[in-house]
Amino acid sequence: MRRTNTCGELRSEDIGKKVCLQGWVRFSRDHGGVAFIDLADRYGITQIVFDPEDVPGETDVNSLSNTMRTFTRESAVSVNGIVRKRVDGTEDARNPTGEVEVLITEAELLNRSRSPPFELGDQKEGVLPNEDTRMRYRYLDLRRTEAIQAMETRSRFIHLIRQYMVENGFLEIETPILARSTPEGARDFIVPSRVHPGTFYALPQSPQLFKQMLMVGSMDRYYQIARCFRDEDSRKDRQPEFTQLDMEMSFVDSKDIQDMIEGLIAYVWKGLFGKEIDIPFRRIGYTEAMESYGSDKPDLRYGLKFVSLTEVVKDAQYDIFQRILKTGGMVAGLNLKADVAGERIGRNDVDRYIGQAKKFGLGGLTWMRCKDGKLESNITKYFTPEILDAIKQKMGAEEGDLLFLIAGPWKSTYEGGGALRKRLAEDLDLIPKDEMQFTWLVDCPMFEVDPVSGKYDVFHHPFVLPENDLNDAYVGGACFDLCLNGNELGSGSLRIHDPELQREVFRKIGMDDEKIQADFGFFVEALGYGAPPHGGIALGIDRFMSILLGKDTIREVIAFPKNKKAVSLLDGSPAKVEDEKLEELQIMTLAIEGMDFDDLGSLDEE
Ligand code: ASP
């Protein structure tokens, strides 16, 4: 028996044809001796019928009937038969093969399936078993239509990326998986060398240094669908290994790189959805993004903008604000307009949001409501009528509007405000679901200064080209992030190509010359051989896919993901290795007796 068609192919034009289908028994039912089977494969589902009363003369009904009895759920089977029209009224308009069925003349069990641990038929969300069970048997989970669609779309997505990159003269070049550590702000996974005991490779957090050295090596336009590895503590929706589109270009400015990415996204959009996308994307500066939306990856699909009140309230005799402003903090307000939200948030809801302020990362939350032309609340008594009026003006507050006020240190308070803004938008259903808002975050700082220790750290990574003198009070970095609907899809930058400037940046973040030499000597040396001006970007493919497909987690778009505790329940990794292997590597472990695999498995609520 050789397959003539897939389970997604047959239509009414095929009626009368003899076919052979092979696939999995998704569902079977018996109607008074007539057996119906939903035969499934990657391409679709076809109804198969075994009707003892209605088989061609030469068929051995008994043997066929015996074979059919072995067709347990999810077994791999092969059937020969004749395509016929379904009985009037039993067509399934939702299924492309739903007008026809295949009347079986021969059948073979190819491989029997054990009873599957969960139902694979198309089920509504919430009915599916918990994620750990699905991931433990991911090879079965992958048979679900939704999982198949995710894998297919991802494959097409990557194919389109490759086409575009090749059309634009990029070379696909692989960089090492075993290498020296590349700092991207997380911990490295390290791999011991057996040949050189006591030394280690690191798995790349990204191909950053190698792609820059490819530019030194004249490769000019490089890209790679690169696997990256970061040993981070469990964080929502992160994976220890993930895939990014990594690229780098020589002799370019920021706009060249952004144009290339916009072109890529437009190309992929057309290819995936047959639709045009508006380019160029919107650009928003880091400070504006933070001060308006409380986020460096602002979701611009809805309003709810913060307005600074620092100037307006600076003379108000309200202790809390005074204390905050004296230490360089800020005060800002969010106006929930009466028609959008103000009237839907009652006094109790206001208290509930105040109660959650700490969870958002806010020191506190205050409110005012515009009633009978005046601002009212439990704190308005601390403000003069002039100041209240100024707040009202600045916030554009009108009858029934509700104002939320946040105050505190600039960064953490705006970020907390951003979390509140998101929660409000979700609660009030203000987020248009089908809209895709791509935005470039630009004008970022080069460094972040720790408010307590005064220590400098890089805002993005230390290879970003500073935009002005490193001794200036504010140093900008030539970096840019691509955001989509409140998510960061990726970041890019122009890079430093002058070895001395690279050393200065390392020094600025507290490295001494010895450490620079030890960690990055090879790299700075490479820059010294005529490194061209260059820059690049990396886009997270897992995240991008999960947003495009409307999935809650990137795990749904990864064939074999780890769970939230970085465990693969399917193959049981991470796992212990035999003592002999460790001895060979001259590694001793502090054995944790009694720790068994199940301890690693279960998922915590987020
Ligand atoms: N290496 C950076 C990252 O993985 C991206 C880049 O700057 O190209 O975030």
Coordinates of C-alpha atoms in Angstrom, one line a residue, residues 33-34 44 148 172 348 407 422:
G33 CA -22.1 -1.7 12.4
V34 CA -20.9 1.1 10.2
G44 CA -5.9 17.6 7.4
I148 CA 0.9 21.8 13.2
E172 CA 24.4 33.1 5.9
N348 CA -13.9 50.3 45.2
A407 CA 5.3 59.7 42.2
K422 CA -1.2 47.8 31.0

